[in-house]
C-alpha positions as semicolon CSV with decimal commas, in nm:
position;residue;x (nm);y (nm);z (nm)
1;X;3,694;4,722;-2,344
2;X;3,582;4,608;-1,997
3;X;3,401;4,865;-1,736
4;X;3,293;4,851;-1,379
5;X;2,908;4,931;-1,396
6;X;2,776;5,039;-1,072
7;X;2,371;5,016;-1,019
8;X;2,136;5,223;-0,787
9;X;1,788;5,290;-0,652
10;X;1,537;5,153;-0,925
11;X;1,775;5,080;-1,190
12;X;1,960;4,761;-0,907
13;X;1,639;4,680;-0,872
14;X;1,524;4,659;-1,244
15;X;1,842;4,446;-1,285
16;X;1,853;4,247;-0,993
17;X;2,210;4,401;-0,906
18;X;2,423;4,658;-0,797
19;X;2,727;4,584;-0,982
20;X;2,846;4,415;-1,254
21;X;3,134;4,370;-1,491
22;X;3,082;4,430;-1,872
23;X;3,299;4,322;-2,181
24;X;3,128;4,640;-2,469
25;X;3,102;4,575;-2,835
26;X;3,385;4,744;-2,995
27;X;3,104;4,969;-3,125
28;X;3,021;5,128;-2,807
29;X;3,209;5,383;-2,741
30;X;3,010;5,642;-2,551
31;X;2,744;5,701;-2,277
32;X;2,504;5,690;-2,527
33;X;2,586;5,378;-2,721
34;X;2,663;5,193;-2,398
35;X;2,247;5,344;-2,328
36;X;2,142;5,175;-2,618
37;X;2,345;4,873;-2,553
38;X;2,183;4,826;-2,168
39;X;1,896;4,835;-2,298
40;X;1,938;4,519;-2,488
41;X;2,137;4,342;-2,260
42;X;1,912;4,427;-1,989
43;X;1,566;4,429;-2,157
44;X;1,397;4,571;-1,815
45;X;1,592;4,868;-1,892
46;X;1,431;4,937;-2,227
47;X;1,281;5,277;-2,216
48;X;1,366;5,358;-1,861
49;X;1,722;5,498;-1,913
50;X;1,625;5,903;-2,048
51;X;1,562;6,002;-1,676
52;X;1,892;5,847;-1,548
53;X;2,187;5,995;-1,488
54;X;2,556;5,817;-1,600
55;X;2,816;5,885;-1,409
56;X;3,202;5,786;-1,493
57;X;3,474;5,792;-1,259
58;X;3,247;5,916;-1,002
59;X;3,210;6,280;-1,235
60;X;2,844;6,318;-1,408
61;X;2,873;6,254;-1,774
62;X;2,723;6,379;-2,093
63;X;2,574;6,144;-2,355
64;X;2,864;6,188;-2,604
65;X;3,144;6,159;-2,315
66;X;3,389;5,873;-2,431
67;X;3,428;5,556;-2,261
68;X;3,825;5,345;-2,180
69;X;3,896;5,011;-2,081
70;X;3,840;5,008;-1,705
71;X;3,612;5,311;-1,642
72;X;3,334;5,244;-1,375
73;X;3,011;5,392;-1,492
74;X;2,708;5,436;-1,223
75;X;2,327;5,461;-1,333
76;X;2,173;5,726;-1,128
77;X;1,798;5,714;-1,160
78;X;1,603;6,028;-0,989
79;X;1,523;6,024;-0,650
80;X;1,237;6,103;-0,460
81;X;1,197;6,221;-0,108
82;X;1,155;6,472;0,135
């Protein structure tokens, strides 16, 4: 399964994009796994990913919410400001 992953705030700049296409393991199959599976491909994001938010098909998802071939997925880290 391919998906659309869209990056913002700290988490583009921990991996030195906004966007990028991914081919997943057939063993990732939700939020979660794909979680775990960032955090190898992108070693930066190791650790960082329990305060960010996933989003899929522009609707906020939960950690067991399934992925399909073509979703786009956005990493939402917190925000700060006033």
């Amino acid at each position: 399964m391919t998906i659309t992953l869209l990056y913002f705030a700290a988490v583009r700049d921990l991996v030195g994009a906004g966007e990028e296409r991914l081919e997943l393991p057939a063993d990732v199959r939700t939020v979660a796994e794909l979680a775990a599976h960032l955090a190898v491909v992108h070693p930066s994001l190791a650790g960082r990913l329990a305060s960010v938010r996933f989003a899929r098909n522009e609707e906020f998802a939960s950690s067991e919410d399934l992925l399909a071939d073509q979703d786009t997925v956005a990493l939402i880290p917190p925000v700060a400001g006033g």
